[in-house]
Tab-separated table of C-alpha atoms in Angstrom:
chain	number	residue	atom	x	y	z
A	219	UNK	CA	7.716	32.822	12.183
A	220	UNK	CA	9.283	35.533	9.641
A	221	UNK	CA	12.475	34.132	9.837
A	222	UNK	CA	11.386	30.650	8.335
A	223	UNK	CA	13.059	29.589	4.939
A	224	UNK	CA	13.317	26.795	2.474
A	225	UNK	CA	16.148	24.935	3.489
A	226	UNK	CA	16.076	22.204	0.990
A	227	UNK	CA	14.052	20.808	-2.033
A	228	UNK	CA	14.044	16.808	-2.437
A	229	UNK	CA	12.801	15.157	-5.730
A	230	UNK	CA	12.416	11.265	-6.256
A	231	UNK	CA	12.222	10.554	-9.566
A	232	UNK	CA	11.708	6.928	-8.884
A	233	UNK	CA	9.568	6.152	-5.924
A	234	UNK	CA	11.400	4.605	-3.020
A	235	UNK	CA	14.862	5.091	-4.946
A	236	UNK	CA	17.164	7.662	-3.913
A	237	UNK	CA	16.614	11.476	-3.943
A	238	UNK	CA	17.792	14.461	-5.742
A	239	UNK	CA	18.162	17.811	-3.987
A	240	UNK	CA	18.104	20.434	-6.345
A	241	UNK	CA	18.326	24.371	-5.904
A	242	UNK	CA	14.857	24.940	-7.424
A	243	UNK	CA	12.128	22.934	-8.331
A	244	UNK	CA	8.414	23.575	-10.689
A	245	UNK	CA	5.903	22.904	-8.659
A	246	UNK	CA	3.032	20.940	-10.277
A	247	UNK	CA	-0.745	20.631	-9.399
A	248	UNK	CA	0.524	17.002	-8.523
A	249	UNK	CA	3.956	17.408	-7.122
A	250	UNK	CA	7.380	18.783	-7.847
A	251	UNK	CA	8.145	18.366	-11.470
A	252	UNK	CA	9.480	15.085	-12.159
A	253	UNK	CA	8.716	13.503	-8.872
A	254	UNK	CA	7.521	10.204	-8.302
A	255	UNK	CA	6.470	9.965	-11.869
A	256	UNK	CA	8.241	6.339	-12.085
A	257	UNK	CA	7.506	3.617	-9.769
A	258	UNK	CA	8.574	-0.272	-9.697
A	259	UNK	CA	5.575	-3.264	-9.717
A	260	UNK	CA	5.945	-6.954	-9.110
A	261	UNK	CA	4.535	-9.540	-11.023
A	262	UNK	CA	0.819	-8.908	-9.590
A	263	UNK	CA	1.151	-5.053	-10.147
A	264	UNK	CA	1.406	-4.026	-6.796
A	265	UNK	CA	3.941	-1.239	-6.238
A	266	UNK	CA	7.342	-2.364	-4.509
A	267	UNK	CA	8.702	0.239	-1.977
A	268	UNK	CA	11.232	0.234	0.840
A	269	UNK	CA	8.376	-1.155	3.171
A	270	UNK	CA	9.309	-5.107	1.755
A	271	UNK	CA	12.576	-4.263	-0.097
A	272	UNK	CA	14.739	-1.859	1.913
A	273	UNK	CA	17.526	-2.060	-0.299
A	274	UNK	CA	15.643	-0.428	-3.170
A	275	UNK	CA	16.969	2.700	-1.439
A	276	UNK	CA	20.408	2.105	-2.691
A	277	UNK	CA	19.415	2.867	-6.508
A	278	UNK	CA	19.095	6.477	-7.684
A	279	UNK	CA	17.666	7.635	-10.440
A	280	UNK	CA	18.663	10.967	-12.092
A	281	UNK	CA	16.196	13.111	-14.274
A	282	UNK	CA	17.157	13.422	-17.926
A	283	UNK	CA	15.864	16.122	-20.455
A	284	UNK	CA	12.373	15.089	-21.388
A	285	UNK	CA	11.475	12.955	-18.263
A	286	UNK	CA	13.415	10.023	-19.085
A	287	UNK	CA	15.813	8.482	-16.472
A	288	UNK	CA	19.553	7.412	-15.778
A	289	UNK	CA	19.432	4.477	-13.213
A	290	UNK	CA	22.587	3.659	-11.050
A	291	UNK	CA	22.982	1.266	-8.145
A	292	UNK	CA	26.209	-0.059	-6.630
A	293	UNK	CA	27.746	-2.681	-8.676
A	294	UNK	CA	25.699	-2.078	-11.708
A	295	UNK	CA	26.455	0.018	-15.083
A	296	UNK	CA	24.252	2.893	-15.286
A	297	UNK	CA	21.274	2.538	-17.829
A	298	UNK	CA	19.486	5.470	-19.250
A	299	UNK	CA	15.377	4.797	-19.628
A	300	UNK	CA	13.456	6.668	-21.867
A	301	UNK	CA	10.023	8.019	-21.218
A	302	UNK	CA	7.692	5.350	-22.821
A	303	UNK	CA	5.126	5.960	-25.568
A	304	UNK	CA	1.473	5.806	-24.115
A	305	UNK	CA	0.415	2.973	-26.631
A	306	UNK	CA	-1.146	0.715	-23.781
A	307	UNK	CA	-1.283	0.953	-20.172
A	308	UNK	CA	-0.833	-1.453	-17.094
A	309	UNK	CA	-2.900	-1.329	-13.922
A	310	UNK	CA	-0.296	-0.272	-10.829
A	311	UNK	CA	-1.958	-1.299	-7.251
A	312	UNK	CA	-0.581	1.546	-5.019
A	313	UNK	CA	-1.912	0.533	-1.382
A	314	UNK	CA	-5.796	1.130	-1.963
A	315	UNK	CA	-5.469	3.042	-5.181
A	316	UNK	CA	-5.549	1.183	-8.726
A	317	UNK	CA	-4.026	3.602	-11.315
A	318	UNK	CA	-2.715	2.923	-14.894
A	319	UNK	CA	0.693	3.405	-15.935
A	320	UNK	CA	2.747	2.804	-18.761
A	321	UNK	CA	5.572	0.353	-18.917
A	322	UNK	CA	9.229	1.181	-19.564
A	323	UNK	CA	11.388	-0.995	-21.949
A	324	UNK	CA	12.415	-4.592	-21.294
A	325	UNK	CA	15.901	-3.311	-20.876
A	326	UNK	CA	14.810	-1.126	-17.451
A	327	UNK	CA	12.839	-4.281	-16.068
A	328	UNK	CA	15.893	-6.144	-16.527
A	329	UNK	CA	18.290	-3.881	-14.704
A	330	UNK	CA	15.820	-3.181	-11.702
A	331	UNK	CA	15.012	-7.003	-11.299
A	332	UNK	CA	19.050	-7.753	-11.299
A	333	UNK	CA	19.067	-4.860	-8.425
A	334	UNK	CA	16.431	-5.934	-6.343
A	335	UNK	CA	17.007	-10.040	-6.972
A	336	UNK	CA	13.066	-10.978	-8.062
A	337	UNK	CA	11.005	-9.904	-11.175
A	338	UNK	CA	9.971	-6.251	-11.099
A	339	UNK	CA	8.717	-3.815	-13.873
A	340	UNK	CA	9.046	-0.196	-14.287
A	341	UNK	CA	6.301	2.114	-15.022
A	342	UNK	CA	5.940	5.496	-15.849
A	343	UNK	CA	2.937	7.928	-15.221
A	344	UNK	CA	1.941	9.379	-18.496
A	345	UNK	CA	-0.889	11.747	-17.447
A	346	UNK	CA	-0.708	12.931	-13.769
A	347	UNK	CA	-3.579	15.128	-14.506
A	348	UNK	CA	-6.129	12.362	-14.700
A	349	UNK	CA	-4.374	9.462	-13.513
A	350	UNK	CA	-5.164	9.409	-9.711
A	351	UNK	CA	-6.955	11.731	-7.340
A	352	UNK	CA	-5.967	12.429	-3.877
A	353	UNK	CA	-7.709	10.681	-1.056
A	354	UNK	CA	-11.567	12.155	-1.536
A	355	UNK	CA	-11.404	12.568	2.159
A	356	UNK	CA	-8.548	15.044	2.272
A	357	UNK	CA	-8.788	16.554	-1.000
A	358	UNK	CA	-10.445	19.471	-3.008
A	359	UNK	CA	-12.302	18.460	-6.292
A	360	UNK	CA	-9.649	17.832	-8.946
A	361	UNK	CA	-6.761	17.482	-6.971
A	362	UNK	CA	-4.456	14.799	-8.271
A	363	UNK	CA	-0.951	13.021	-7.075
A	364	UNK	CA	1.666	11.482	-8.738
A	365	UNK	CA	2.776	7.585	-7.336
A	366	UNK	CA	3.761	9.316	-4.194
A	367	UNK	CA	2.136	7.488	-1.342
A	368	UNK	CA	-0.848	9.957	-1.219
A	369	UNK	CA	-0.092	13.612	-1.488
A	370	UNK	CA	1.552	16.116	-3.962
A	371	UNK	CA	4.432	17.126	-1.362
A	372	UNK	CA	5.669	16.345	2.248
A	373	UNK	CA	6.856	19.035	4.389
A	374	UNK	CA	9.033	18.562	7.384
A	375	UNK	CA	11.135	20.948	9.674
A	376	UNK	CA	14.487	21.206	10.723
A	377	UNK	CA	13.432	22.023	14.291
A	378	UNK	CA	11.083	19.251	14.654
A	379	UNK	CA	13.748	16.782	13.361
A	380	UNK	CA	16.102	18.139	16.399
A	381	UNK	CA	13.157	17.913	18.831
A	382	UNK	CA	12.551	13.931	17.832
A	383	UNK	CA	16.329	13.087	18.172
A	384	UNK	CA	16.471	15.054	21.457
A	385	UNK	CA	13.824	12.268	22.589
A	386	UNK	CA	15.584	9.288	20.883
A	387	UNK	CA	19.003	10.146	22.674
A	388	UNK	CA	16.808	10.286	25.978
A	389	UNK	CA	15.062	6.662	25.265
A	390	UNK	CA	16.500	2.879	25.201
A	391	UNK	CA	17.865	2.897	21.643
A	392	UNK	CA	19.735	6.189	21.707
A	393	UNK	CA	22.625	4.888	19.855
A	394	UNK	CA	20.515	4.933	16.855
A	395	UNK	CA	20.259	8.634	16.481
A	396	UNK	CA	20.608	11.384	15.544
A	397	UNK	CA	18.902	10.285	12.498
A	398	UNK	CA	19.116	12.546	9.326
A	399	UNK	CA	16.012	13.907	7.479
A	400	UNK	CA	16.566	11.591	4.644
A	401	UNK	CA	14.639	9.141	6.810
A	402	UNK	CA	11.429	10.995	6.564
A	403	UNK	CA	11.870	11.430	2.522
A	404	UNK	CA	10.303	15.085	2.549
A	405	UNK	CA	9.726	16.850	-0.412
A	406	UNK	CA	10.597	20.387	1.277
A	407	UNK	CA	12.256	21.266	4.518
A	408	UNK	CA	11.711	24.187	6.250
A	409	UNK	CA	14.319	25.794	8.903
A	410	UNK	CA	13.632	28.914	11.234
A	411	UNK	CA	10.333	27.326	13.187
A	412	UNK	CA	9.659	26.152	16.386
A	413	UNK	CA	9.649	22.689	17.188
A	414	UNK	CA	6.190	21.064	15.871
A	415	UNK	CA	5.116	24.424	14.443
A	416	UNK	CA	3.920	22.711	11.514
A	417	UNK	CA	1.017	20.502	13.131
A	418	UNK	CA	-0.998	24.320	13.633
A	419	UNK	CA	-0.320	24.847	9.937
A	420	UNK	CA	-3.084	24.965	7.235
A	421	UNK	CA	-2.032	27.186	4.340
A	422	UNK	CA	1.265	28.743	3.722
A	423	UNK	CA	3.260	29.935	1.158
A	424	UNK	CA	6.892	29.028	-0.181
A	425	UNK	CA	8.025	32.132	-2.212
A	426	UNK	CA	5.234	33.033	-4.246
A	427	UNK	CA	3.806	29.248	-4.440
A	428	UNK	CA	0.599	28.962	-2.020
A	429	UNK	CA	0.095	25.478	-0.686
A	430	UNK	CA	-2.705	23.860	1.677
A	431	UNK	CA	-2.214	21.339	4.440
A	432	UNK	CA	-4.376	18.563	3.753
A	433	UNK	CA	-3.407	16.205	6.892
A	434	UNK	CA	-0.147	15.101	8.870
A	435	UNK	CA	2.109	12.589	7.654
A	436	UNK	CA	1.360	8.902	9.293
A	437	UNK	CA	4.779	7.192	9.398
A	438	UNK	CA	5.566	3.599	8.670
A	439	UNK	CA	8.540	1.061	8.573
A	440	UNK	CA	10.366	3.098	5.865
A	441	UNK	CA	11.612	5.637	8.443
A	442	UNK	CA	13.385	2.743	10.249
A	443	UNK	CA	15.732	2.103	7.319
A	444	UNK	CA	18.937	3.772	7.037
A	445	UNK	CA	18.964	5.327	3.076
A	446	UNK	CA	22.635	4.845	2.520
A	447	UNK	CA	22.990	0.899	3.524
A	448	UNK	CA	19.412	0.059	3.782
A	449	UNK	CA	20.121	-1.117	7.487
A	450	UNK	CA	16.671	-1.192	9.272
A	451	UNK	CA	16.724	-0.298	13.236
A	452	UNK	CA	13.923	0.594	15.581
A	453	UNK	CA	13.790	4.608	15.545
A	454	UNK	CA	12.082	6.794	15.057
A	455	UNK	CA	9.235	4.711	15.507
A	456	UNK	CA	9.683	3.649	18.941
A	457	UNK	CA	9.979	7.432	19.837
A	458	UNK	CA	7.199	8.582	17.852
A	459	UNK	CA	4.964	5.691	19.257
A	460	UNK	CA	5.908	7.623	22.640
A	461	UNK	CA	5.184	11.087	21.871
A	462	UNK	CA	3.877	11.465	18.413
A	463	UNK	CA	0.813	9.094	18.210
A	464	UNK	CA	-2.439	10.744	16.746
A	465	UNK	CA	-5.449	9.119	15.889
A	466	UNK	CA	-3.738	6.035	16.086
A	467	UNK	CA	-1.036	7.341	13.701
A	468	UNK	CA	2.724	8.025	14.158
A	469	UNK	CA	3.260	11.437	13.050
A	470	UNK	CA	5.997	13.453	11.421
A	471	UNK	CA	5.189	16.444	8.797
A	472	UNK	CA	2.529	17.469	7.123
A	473	UNK	CA	1.048	16.622	3.479
A	474	UNK	CA	0.915	19.285	1.122
A	475	UNK	CA	-0.936	20.129	-1.872
A	476	UNK	CA	-0.510	23.193	-4.038
A	477	UNK	CA	-3.090	25.865	-4.682
A	478	UNK	CA	-1.013	27.097	-8.115
A	479	UNK	CA	2.034	26.498	-10.152
A	480	UNK	CA	5.043	28.140	-9.909
A	481	UNK	CA	8.831	27.914	-8.840
A	482	UNK	CA	10.362	27.292	-5.526
A	483	UNK	CA	14.023	27.628	-4.431
A	484	UNK	CA	16.066	27.041	-1.810
A	485	UNK	CA	16.082	30.152	0.277
A	486	UNK	CA	12.772	30.883	-0.348
A	487	UNK	CA	10.923	32.728	2.728
A	488	UNK	CA	7.995	30.414	4.253
A	489	UNK	CA	4.909	32.491	5.354
A	490	UNK	CA	2.264	30.627	7.361
A	491	UNK	CA	-1.196	32.407	6.287
A	492	UNK	CA	-3.277	30.273	8.436
């Protein structure tokens, strides 16, 4: 795999919002710098994602110096949101985890609620070093994660997407393909591998930064959501169900945990250690 390279980097400042594609990113123990440090919650404290609200995908967040945000969405004026002072926390329910976070200001809640058409609040994770441990079944001691689904980073490969799209083209809903990589909302995309090579990885380096594979990534209905229009189809879940079912999960991509800090850059060599 001597020609494998980092093709792209993707940072999602607000969970479920549209992502950014920087040329480089700092790697922190809990994920890429600025990635998913913010999330929306409903009035019951549950995280709001594209699973229930596909049109969350139409909102975007740009990172500002100091960790703040500039929110934007079609038909709405942009809004700058500062990092809130950690004077108190609220409980965020994210799948099976309960995590403490800090509420943004009222203007941010109002902007996000207007976009979704229901009452939501915007929450910041003030201390990712302590707030949320990685699933202990797949974690090493002390590993933590932001508001990502479960792991600090997700790696996908262009070869596997090409292979998946070829399978979709042979199926009953070929008109839905080919699908772009943004359906899978990866952190890092690698090119120059064989299809599905990532299934056999356990440790790798991107540039000088080492990572370990925690587990393969089980996919959900978000992958059927067009990230530009928020329209929903049946692919890729239909095809993954036929060809990529592992332990009852429909898998595409691998969950990564950094083994040290560093900086990764588009074009960096990717080396599989084992």
